[in-house]
Amino acid sequence: MTARPPSRKTSPPAPAAPGDPARQRARTAPPVPGAPRPRSAGHDVRTAPPLDPGDRERLLTGGHHDPHALLGAHPGPAGTVVRALRPSARAVTFVAEGLRAELHDDGDGLFSGTLPPDAGPEYRLLVTYDGEGGPHERETHDPYRFLPALGELDLHLIREGRHEELWRALGAHPMTWQGVTGTRFTLWAPNARGVRVTGDFTYWDGSGFPMRSLGSSGVWELFVPGVGEGTLYKFQIMRPDGSHTLRADPMARRTEVPPANASVVTESHHVWRDEAWMARRGDRPVHESPFSVYEVHLGSWRPGLSYRRLAEQLPSYVKDLGFTHVELMPVTEHPFGGSWGYQVTGFYAPTSRMGTPDDFRHLVDALHRAGIGVIMDWVPAHFPRDDWALARFDGRPLYEPEDPSRADHPDWGTLEFDYGRTEVRNFLVANAVYWCEEFHIDGLRVDAVASMLYLDYSREDGAWRPNEHGGRENLDAVAFLQEMNATVYRRCPGVVTIAEESTAWDGVTRATHHVGPGGFGGLGFGLKWNMGWMHDSLGYAAHEPVHRRFHHHEMTFSMVYAYSENYILPISHDEVVHGKRSLVSKMPGDWWQQRANHRAYLGFMWAHPGKQLLFMGQEFAQGAEWSESHGPDWWLLDPSYAAEPDHRGVRLLVRDLNTVYGATPALWQRDSAPEGFSWVEGDGADDNVFAFLRFDALGAPLLSVSNFSPVIRHEFRLGVPESAPCWEEILNTDAGRYGGGDVGNPDPLKAEPVAWHGQGASVRLTLPPLATVWLRPV
């Protein structure tokens, strides 16, 4: 990924200090009647002791660790010594109650003087600049008269890597401090020789605002009066070698719209209205609840819509289709839109492409009020190398491991996080909590977990080093994932974490305190994407029906391991891009057969143990692959399009699948319990038929039958429980309203006392071609 230049760096000749423009006034303004008569600004100011040459040089070059010890007002042997650093200023005047004194110009933007012992401590600076039309003045508080605005407890927790609300301690925070409004800037940069804050309030000349180091925490801090919301800023860091780098804030909660990359001072004013949702979302464990997910790329779902416009359209669309949740591809800020958000530079900021952080809160709020949960993709596996972001942040590897063989991600040209460093682990754990608490996110789908777990992931022999036990497991990543999951579940009731994990790692959804056969505690996730089911079932469906009998096991093998984890069945964005074709286009045959296969596959998927996820556009059988540049082909649903009924029929099926699913506990209540499933016909390879029973907690059954051959099968006998004397068809993917041939079983089916498939009774039914039917007892 190519680096992008920092935005708005051009400095005008006369930068202005921060402050309220309303306070600007001419130096010749008449005194306020009744106010104390100000003392003379000339001969009353005595010379201040000169700065140590080394201190002066470090201060002016941005490499001083404690500028507050040099600047501001300090007691001296002959009075109060005052120093100010105001580059480009013509003059600086000290203003306090009963005292007005012009400081001496010491050169290089430094001004100083020795004032009476009672000068200050609550004083202001009147700074004069040359400008068009003559000199102008601005009165402001001095940032160097304030005590640190970050407490010792915060610093202790940061040092320990245990600050679970890190976003409240680091970053830019508008606040009132010691009676003055402004913004506290804090940054973790332990390798820096010095840090200065810069922004549009300094015309991007940060030389006047060096920050102080807060000791062994590695945190730098400065409270800047007069700076408020909407201000653009960055940090200018002196590296260990004395060079400088200009960086966006890793903790920025708002950013400029890419490709601009400055951080933005912000605070939330959103008033949440989702109290009812938040109060009940944790009432029932997610693995025992209906959970049907619509995956969305917000930027292309309806291109050009803001968060607030999306809030007007997305909730109603998803609710109409009956999905219980949406999953948002990464909304965290990223510089390159073509990465779909998976190369993150702003881990604490929703992308500004569609609005402000409060606008995003408004969207989440609207979804909750429509009864829809919100899952977001979260990417703690890697980050890009942009030279204004996290890579070698303070001149040395900081967020990434020092060892390049550990730091370089071989697949994506990015850098991996150093999970063994407490502060980095804290950065990520707190980030997970941040999205759940500050934005009411209901679930985190963690991307690329497998790449985190294995030291040899995508690496050749000799290109990786084993762990301390000689194994390939990344022990630091394991500990991080366990801590993240444990922290999120403890702090955020009702939130679910979901792992995209493509290997057979043992215990992904096992509790962290339960040790498995491999000697590791569980990772602690709530759900895991079933990548094996996705791969196998799509492989089966892509075969011509005549060849499917040779691949029958690809549809049944998932039940061998179905209860090893709590699974979700994903047909995600990854399966409909880069030449993989859309779901309907994967299917063989002519257009009618492709749609029939598509519908039958969805019926099988919704009935199979595990929750389900479907990517946008697949709900109406879009034929083209997804592209982030234009999104779903909504024109296929335009009534003027000749084939529109074909696509509308598939969308109607998805709505009915979700409706029946939500009303049928047998399809979701015992997803993770073997007692909730029983094969009826799992060996029907020659017929391309799959039939199984699902049971709810009380034993009530649902029978799902899929015929993946293009022929009608009449009088097809299937075993059923003796307890159910009569069965009715409640869903048929071949129904005419879905675009099918309307072959089915319109009348109830009476069970016969003929033992079949291991059951004490059986029914004879008609199986429509390339279709799935669901039946339940009458």
GROMACS .gro file of N, CA and C in nm, residues 154-281:
model
  384
  154ASP      N    1  -0.466   0.625   3.547
  154ASP     CA    2  -0.461   0.601   3.402
  154ASP      C    3  -0.321   0.556   3.361
  155LEU      N    4  -0.220   0.626   3.407
  155LEU     CA    5  -0.083   0.594   3.369
  155LEU      C    6  -0.043   0.456   3.421
  156HIS      N    7  -0.086   0.423   3.541
  156HIS     CA    8  -0.055   0.291   3.597
  156HIS      C    9  -0.118   0.181   3.511
  157LEU      N   10  -0.243   0.198   3.476
  157LEU     CA   11  -0.313   0.098   3.396
  157LEU      C   12  -0.252   0.086   3.256
  158ILE      N   13  -0.208   0.197   3.199
  158ILE     CA   14  -0.143   0.193   3.068
  158ILE      C   15  -0.012   0.117   3.077
  159ARG      N   16   0.066   0.145   3.183
  159ARG     CA   17   0.192   0.072   3.200
  159ARG      C   18   0.168  -0.077   3.215
  160GLU      N   19   0.062  -0.113   3.285
  160GLU     CA   20   0.031  -0.254   3.308
  160GLU      C   21  -0.036  -0.321   3.188
  161GLY      N   22  -0.079  -0.240   3.091
  161GLY     CA   23  -0.154  -0.295   2.978
  161GLY      C   24  -0.292  -0.341   3.016
  162ARG      N   25  -0.354  -0.275   3.115
  162ARG     CA   26  -0.484  -0.318   3.167
  162ARG      C   27  -0.587  -0.206   3.165
  163HIS      N   28  -0.567  -0.107   3.079
  163HIS     CA   29  -0.663   0.004   3.074
  163HIS      C   30  -0.775  -0.034   2.977
  164GLU      N   31  -0.885  -0.083   3.031
  164GLU     CA   32  -0.994  -0.132   2.947
  164GLU      C   33  -1.075  -0.020   2.883
  165GLU      N   34  -1.052   0.104   2.926
  165GLU     CA   35  -1.116   0.220   2.862
  165GLU      C   36  -1.005   0.313   2.811
  166LEU      N   37  -0.915   0.258   2.735
  166LEU     CA   38  -0.797   0.331   2.690
  166LEU      C   39  -0.833   0.454   2.610
  167TRP      N   40  -0.944   0.449   2.538
  167TRP     CA   41  -0.985   0.562   2.455
  167TRP      C   42  -1.020   0.685   2.538
  168ARG      N   43  -1.048   0.666   2.666
  168ARG     CA   44  -1.076   0.781   2.752
  168ARG      C   45  -0.946   0.845   2.802
  169ALA      N   46  -0.836   0.773   2.795
  169ALA     CA   47  -0.708   0.825   2.845
  169ALA      C   48  -0.621   0.882   2.735
  170LEU      N   49  -0.618   0.816   2.619
  170LEU     CA   50  -0.531   0.858   2.509
  170LEU      C   51  -0.613   0.922   2.398
  171GLY      N   52  -0.545   0.998   2.314
  171GLY     CA   53  -0.612   1.064   2.202
  171GLY      C   54  -0.637   1.210   2.231
  172ALA      N   55  -0.734   1.267   2.163
  172ALA     CA   56  -0.769   1.409   2.178
  172ALA      C   57  -0.906   1.419   2.243
  173HIS      N   58  -0.913   1.489   2.357
  173HIS     CA   59  -1.037   1.497   2.433
  173HIS      C   60  -1.070   1.642   2.467
  174PRO      N   61  -1.177   1.698   2.408
  174PRO     CA   62  -1.223   1.829   2.453
  174PRO      C   63  -1.264   1.821   2.599
  175MET      N   64  -1.225   1.921   2.676
  175MET     CA   65  -1.253   1.916   2.819
  175MET      C   66  -1.236   2.055   2.879
  176THR      N   67  -1.283   2.070   3.001
  176THR     CA   68  -1.255   2.189   3.081
  176THR      C   69  -1.157   2.148   3.189
  177TRP      N   70  -1.041   2.213   3.190
  177TRP     CA   71  -0.935   2.174   3.281
  177TRP      C   72  -0.888   2.298   3.358
  178GLN      N   73  -0.895   2.288   3.491
  178GLN     CA   74  -0.860   2.401   3.576
  178GLN      C   75  -0.934   2.528   3.535
  179GLY      N   76  -1.064   2.507   3.501
  179GLY     CA   77  -1.152   2.619   3.469
  179GLY      C   78  -1.141   2.671   3.328
  180VAL      N   79  -1.062   2.606   3.242
  180VAL     CA   80  -1.039   2.655   3.106
  180VAL      C   81  -1.080   2.545   3.007
  181THR      N   82  -1.149   2.582   2.900
  181THR     CA   83  -1.189   2.486   2.797
  181THR      C   84  -1.079   2.471   2.693
  182GLY      N   85  -1.064   2.351   2.646
  182GLY     CA   86  -0.962   2.322   2.546
  182GLY      C   87  -0.964   2.174   2.514
  183THR      N   88  -0.852   2.123   2.468
  183THR     CA   89  -0.840   1.982   2.433
  183THR      C   90  -0.712   1.924   2.491
  184ARG      N   91  -0.728   1.810   2.557
  184ARG     CA   92  -0.611   1.736   2.607
  184ARG      C   93  -0.566   1.639   2.500
  185PHE      N   94  -0.439   1.652   2.459
  185PHE     CA   95  -0.378   1.560   2.364
  185PHE      C   96  -0.285   1.465   2.439
  186THR      N   97  -0.303   1.335   2.418
  186THR     CA   98  -0.217   1.236   2.481
  186THR      C   99  -0.180   1.131   2.378
  187LEU      N  100  -0.055   1.084   2.385
  187LEU     CA  101  -0.003   0.992   2.286
  187LEU      C  102   0.094   0.895   2.351
  188TRP      N  103   0.082   0.767   2.314
  188TRP     CA  104   0.180   0.667   2.359
  188TRP      C  105   0.288   0.655   2.253
  189ALA      N  106   0.409   0.697   2.286
  189ALA     CA  107   0.523   0.691   2.194
  189ALA      C  108   0.650   0.675   2.276
  190PRO      N  109   0.675   0.557   2.331
  190PRO     CA  110   0.784   0.539   2.429
  190PRO      C  111   0.923   0.555   2.372
  191ASN      N  112   0.940   0.540   2.239
  191ASN     CA  113   1.073   0.553   2.181
  191ASN      C  114   1.104   0.694   2.133
  192ALA      N  115   1.006   0.784   2.140
  192ALA     CA  116   1.026   0.919   2.089
  192ALA      C  117   1.120   1.000   2.178
  193ARG      N  118   1.203   1.082   2.116
  193ARG     CA  119   1.285   1.178   2.192
  193ARG      C  120   1.204   1.303   2.225
  194GLY      N  121   1.102   1.328   2.149
  194GLY     CA  122   1.014   1.442   2.174
  194GLY      C  123   0.892   1.432   2.085
  195VAL      N  124   0.783   1.493   2.128
  195VAL     CA  125   0.658   1.493   2.052
  195VAL      C  126   0.598   1.632   2.055
  196ARG      N  127   0.549   1.678   1.941
  196ARG     CA  128   0.478   1.806   1.933
  196ARG      C  129   0.344   1.783   1.867
  197VAL      N  130   0.243   1.856   1.911
  197VAL     CA  131   0.112   1.847   1.848
  197VAL      C  132   0.101   1.962   1.749
  198THR      N  133   0.044   1.931   1.633
  198THR     CA  134   0.027   2.031   1.529
  198THR      C  135  -0.109   2.011   1.464
  199GLY      N  136  -0.154   2.110   1.392
  199GLY     CA  137  -0.285   2.099   1.330
  199GLY      C  138  -0.325   2.226   1.259
  200ASP      N  139  -0.452   2.232   1.218
  200ASP     CA  140  -0.496   2.354   1.150
  200ASP      C  141  -0.498   2.473   1.243
  201PHE      N  142  -0.501   2.448   1.375
  201PHE     CA  143  -0.499   2.559   1.470
  201PHE      C  144  -0.361   2.622   1.480
  202THR      N  145  -0.259   2.557   1.424
  202THR     CA  146  -0.124   2.616   1.418
  202THR      C  147  -0.080   2.636   1.274
  203TYR      N  148  -0.174   2.624   1.180
  203TYR     CA  149  -0.141   2.624   1.038
  203TYR      C  150  -0.032   2.520   1.009
  204TRP      N  151  -0.042   2.406   1.081
  204TRP     CA  152   0.046   2.291   1.064
  204TRP      C  153   0.192   2.322   1.097
  205ASP      N  154   0.213   2.424   1.180
  205ASP     CA  155   0.346   2.449   1.235
  205ASP      C  156   0.341   2.410   1.383
  206GLY      N  157   0.393   2.292   1.416
  206GLY     CA  158   0.381   2.242   1.552
  206GLY      C  159   0.494   2.281   1.643
  207SER      N  160   0.585   2.366   1.597
  207SER     CA  161   0.705   2.396   1.676
  207SER      C  162   0.672   2.466   1.807
  208GLY      N  163   0.554   2.527   1.818
  208GLY     CA  164   0.518   2.598   1.939
  208GLY      C  165   0.445   2.515   2.043
  209PHE      N  166   0.423   2.385   2.016
  209PHE     CA  167   0.342   2.305   2.107
  209PHE      C  168   0.407   2.170   2.138
  210PRO      N  169   0.526   2.174   2.198
  210PRO     CA  170   0.588   2.048   2.242
  210PRO      C  171   0.511   1.989   2.360
  211MET      N  172   0.506   1.854   2.364
  211MET     CA  173   0.434   1.783   2.469
  211MET      C  174   0.533   1.733   2.574
  212ARG      N  175   0.481   1.702   2.692
  212ARG     CA  176   0.568   1.652   2.798
  212ARG      C  177   0.553   1.501   2.811
  213SER      N  178   0.664   1.438   2.847
  213SER     CA  179   0.665   1.296   2.873
  213SER      C  180   0.617   1.270   3.016
  214LEU      N  181   0.529   1.172   3.031
  214LEU     CA  182   0.478   1.136   3.163
  214LEU      C  183   0.548   1.011   3.215
  215GLY      N  184   0.679   1.014   3.208
  215GLY     CA  185   0.760   0.912   3.272
  215GLY      C  186   0.762   0.779   3.199
  216SER      N  187   0.771   0.672   3.276
  216SER     CA  188   0.793   0.539   3.221
  216SER      C  189   0.672   0.484   3.147
  217SER      N  190   0.560   0.551   3.153
  217SER     CA  191   0.441   0.506   3.080
  217SER      C  192   0.460   0.516   2.929
  218GLY      N  193   0.554   0.602   2.885
  218GLY     CA  194   0.570   0.625   2.742
  218GLY      C  195   0.466   0.719   2.686
  219VAL      N  196   0.386   0.782   2.772
  219VAL     CA  197   0.277   0.870   2.729
  219VAL      C  198   0.327   1.015   2.728
  220TRP      N  199   0.285   1.088   2.625
  220TRP     CA  200   0.313   1.230   2.612
  220TRP      C  201   0.181   1.305   2.622
  221GLU      N  202   0.183   1.425   2.683
  221GLU     CA  203   0.058   1.495   2.712
  221GLU      C  204   0.073   1.645   2.695
  222LEU      N  205  -0.034   1.709   2.648
  222LEU     CA  206  -0.040   1.855   2.644
  222LEU      C  207  -0.186   1.897   2.639
  223PHE      N  208  -0.223   1.988   2.728
  223PHE     CA  209  -0.356   2.049   2.725
  223PHE      C  210  -0.344   2.181   2.651
  224VAL      N  211  -0.421   2.195   2.543
  224VAL     CA  212  -0.414   2.315   2.459
  224VAL      C  213  -0.545   2.392   2.474
  225PRO      N  214  -0.543   2.506   2.543
  225PRO     CA  215  -0.666   2.585   2.559
  225PRO      C  216  -0.717   2.636   2.425
  226GLY      N  217  -0.848   2.648   2.417
  226GLY     CA  218  -0.911   2.709   2.301
  226GLY      C  219  -0.931   2.617   2.183
  227VAL      N  220  -0.876   2.498   2.186
  227VAL     CA  221  -0.894   2.402   2.077
  227VAL      C  222  -1.017   2.317   2.107
  228GLY      N  223  -1.104   2.301   2.008
  228GLY     CA  224  -1.227   2.226   2.031
  228GLY      C  225  -1.262   2.132   1.919
  229GLU      N  226  -1.387   2.089   1.917
  229GLU     CA  227  -1.433   1.992   1.819
  229GLU      C  228  -1.413   2.042   1.677
  230GLY      N  229  -1.382   1.947   1.588
  230GLY     CA  230  -1.363   1.979   1.448
  230GLY      C  231  -1.221   2.017   1.412
  231THR      N  232  -1.135   2.038   1.509
  231THR     CA  233  -0.997   2.075   1.484
  231THR      C  234  -0.920   1.958   1.423
  232LEU      N  235  -0.843   1.984   1.318
  232LEU     CA  236  -0.757   1.883   1.259
  232LEU      C  237  -0.624   1.883   1.332
  233TYR      N  238  -0.567   1.765   1.351
  233TYR     CA  239  -0.439   1.758   1.423
  233TYR      C  240  -0.361   1.634   1.383
  234LYS      N  241  -0.232   1.637   1.412
  234LYS     CA  242  -0.141   1.523   1.403
  234LYS      C  243  -0.032   1.541   1.509
  235PHE      N  244   0.053   1.441   1.520
  235PHE     CA  245   0.166   1.448   1.612
  235PHE      C  246   0.296   1.446   1.533
  236GLN      N  247   0.384   1.542   1.566
  236GLN     CA  248   0.517   1.545   1.508
  236GLN      C  249   0.613   1.480   1.607
  237ILE      N  250   0.671   1.370   1.566
  237ILE     CA  251   0.752   1.288   1.656
  237ILE      C  252   0.899   1.296   1.615
  238MET      N  253   0.987   1.323   1.715
  238MET     CA  254   1.130   1.310   1.690
  238MET      C  255   1.170   1.167   1.720
  239ARG      N  256   1.220   1.100   1.617
  239ARG     CA  257   1.262   0.962   1.632
  239ARG      C  258   1.392   0.954   1.713
  240PRO      N  259   1.431   0.833   1.753
  240PRO     CA  260   1.557   0.817   1.827
  240PRO      C  261   1.679   0.869   1.752
  241ASP      N  262   1.676   0.867   1.617
  241ASP     CA  263   1.790   0.914   1.541
  241ASP      C  264   1.788   1.065   1.515
  242GLY      N  265   1.689   1.135   1.572
  242GLY     CA  266   1.680   1.279   1.557
  242GLY      C  267   1.598   1.327   1.439
  243SER      N  268   1.555   1.237   1.352
  243SER     CA  269   1.468   1.275   1.242
  243SER      C  270   1.325   1.291   1.291
  244HIS      N  271   1.240   1.348   1.208
  244HIS     CA  272   1.102   1.373   1.247
  244HIS      C  273   1.005   1.297   1.157
  245THR      N  274   0.892   1.262   1.211
  245THR     CA  275   0.784   1.200   1.135
  245THR      C  276   0.652   1.259   1.181
  246LEU      N  277   0.561   1.279   1.088
  246LEU     CA  278   0.430   1.337   1.118
  246LEU      C  279   0.327   1.226   1.112
  247ARG      N  280   0.257   1.204   1.222
  247ARG     CA  281   0.170   1.088   1.234
  247ARG      C  282   0.028   1.124   1.273
  248ALA      N  283  -0.067   1.050   1.216
  248ALA     CA  284  -0.205   1.057   1.264
  248ALA      C  285  -0.212   0.991   1.402
  249ASP      N  286  -0.313   1.026   1.476
  249ASP     CA  287  -0.331   0.974   1.612
  249ASP      C  288  -0.383   0.831   1.607
  250PRO      N  289  -0.310   0.733   1.662
  250PRO     CA  290  -0.362   0.595   1.664
  250PRO      C  291  -0.495   0.582   1.737
  251MET      N  292  -0.522   0.676   1.831
  251MET     CA  293  -0.646   0.670   1.909
  251MET      C  294  -0.751   0.769   1.858
  252ALA      N  295  -0.729   0.826   1.740
  252ALA     CA  296  -0.825   0.923   1.687
  252ALA      C  297  -0.963   0.861   1.677
  253ARG      N  298  -1.063   0.933   1.725
  253ARG     CA  299  -1.200   0.883   1.719
  253ARG      C  300  -1.276   0.940   1.600
  254ARG      N  301  -1.207   1.026   1.522
  254ARG     CA  302  -1.263   1.077   1.398
  254ARG      C  303  -1.146   1.115   1.309
  255THR      N  304  -1.163   1.100   1.178
  255THR     CA  305  -1.056   1.133   1.084
  255THR      C  306  -1.111   1.216   0.969
  256GLU      N  307  -1.018   1.273   0.893
  256GLU     CA  308  -1.056   1.337   0.768
  256GLU      C  309  -1.104   1.231   0.668
  257VAL      N  310  -1.173   1.278   0.565
  257VAL     CA  311  -1.219   1.188   0.459
  257VAL      C  312  -1.099   1.150   0.374
  258PRO      N  313  -1.071   1.020   0.357
  258PRO     CA  314  -0.958   0.978   0.274
  258PRO      C  315  -0.974   1.033   0.131
  259PRO      N  316  -0.861   1.062   0.063
  259PRO     CA  317  -0.724   1.027   0.100
  259PRO      C  318  -0.659   1.121   0.202
  260ALA      N  319  -0.724   1.230   0.242
  260ALA     CA  320  -0.670   1.311   0.352
  260ALA      C  321  -0.666   1.224   0.477
  261ASN      N  322  -0.571   1.251   0.567
  261ASN     CA  323  -0.552   1.156   0.676
  261ASN      C  324  -0.525   1.220   0.811
  262ALA      N  325  -0.557   1.347   0.828
  262ALA     CA  326  -0.541   1.407   0.960
  262ALA      C  327  -0.646   1.353   1.055
  263SER      N  328  -0.615   1.358   1.183
  263SER     CA  329  -0.712   1.322   1.287
  263SER      C  330  -0.797   1.443   1.319
  264VAL      N  331  -0.915   1.419   1.376
  264VAL     CA  332  -1.010   1.527   1.403
  264VAL      C  333  -1.055   1.518   1.548
  265VAL      N  334  -1.048   1.631   1.618
  265VAL     CA  335  -1.098   1.637   1.755
  265VAL      C  336  -1.250   1.619   1.753
  266THR      N  337  -1.301   1.532   1.839
  266THR     CA  338  -1.445   1.506   1.838
  266THR      C  339  -1.492   1.462   1.975
  267GLU      N  340  -1.619   1.474   1.999
  267GLU     CA  341  -1.685   1.412   2.113
  267GLU      C  342  -1.829   1.384   2.073
  268SER      N  343  -1.892   1.290   2.141
  268SER     CA  344  -2.025   1.246   2.100
  268SER      C  345  -2.134   1.329   2.167
  269HIS      N  346  -2.239   1.359   2.088
  269HIS     CA  347  -2.358   1.425   2.139
  269HIS      C  348  -2.483   1.342   2.111
  270HIS      N  349  -2.461   1.218   2.064
  270HIS     CA  350  -2.575   1.135   2.029
  270HIS      C  351  -2.652   1.092   2.153
  271VAL      N  352  -2.783   1.098   2.145
  271VAL     CA  353  -2.871   1.051   2.252
  271VAL      C  354  -2.933   0.919   2.206
  272TRP      N  355  -2.893   0.811   2.271
  272TRP     CA  356  -2.939   0.678   2.231
  272TRP      C  357  -3.087   0.659   2.264
  273ARG      N  358  -3.154   0.587   2.174
  273ARG     CA  359  -3.296   0.555   2.194
  273ARG      C  360  -3.322   0.405   2.181
  274ASP      N  361  -3.216   0.325   2.204
  274ASP     CA  362  -3.231   0.180   2.187
  274ASP      C  363  -3.232   0.107   2.322
  275GLU      N  364  -3.287   0.173   2.425
  275GLU     CA  365  -3.284   0.115   2.559
  275GLU      C  366  -3.349  -0.023   2.565
  276ALA      N  367  -3.461  -0.039   2.495
  276ALA     CA  368  -3.531  -0.168   2.499
  276ALA      C  369  -3.445  -0.278   2.440
  277TRP      N  370  -3.380  -0.248   2.327
  277TRP     CA  371  -3.293  -0.348   2.264
  277TRP      C  372  -3.178  -0.386   2.357
  278MET      N  373  -3.110  -0.285   2.411
  278MET     CA  374  -2.993  -0.311   2.494
  278MET      C  375  -3.029  -0.389   2.620
  279ALA      N  376  -3.150  -0.366   2.671
  279ALA     CA  377  -3.190  -0.433   2.795
  279ALA      C  378  -3.217  -0.582   2.774
  280ARG      N  379  -3.258  -0.620   2.654
  280ARG     CA  380  -3.297  -0.760   2.634
  280ARG      C  381  -3.201  -0.841   2.549
  281ARG      N  382  -3.097  -0.778   2.492
  281ARG     CA  383  -3.016  -0.852   2.396
  281ARG      C  384  -2.939  -0.968   2.459
   0.00000   0.00000   0.00000
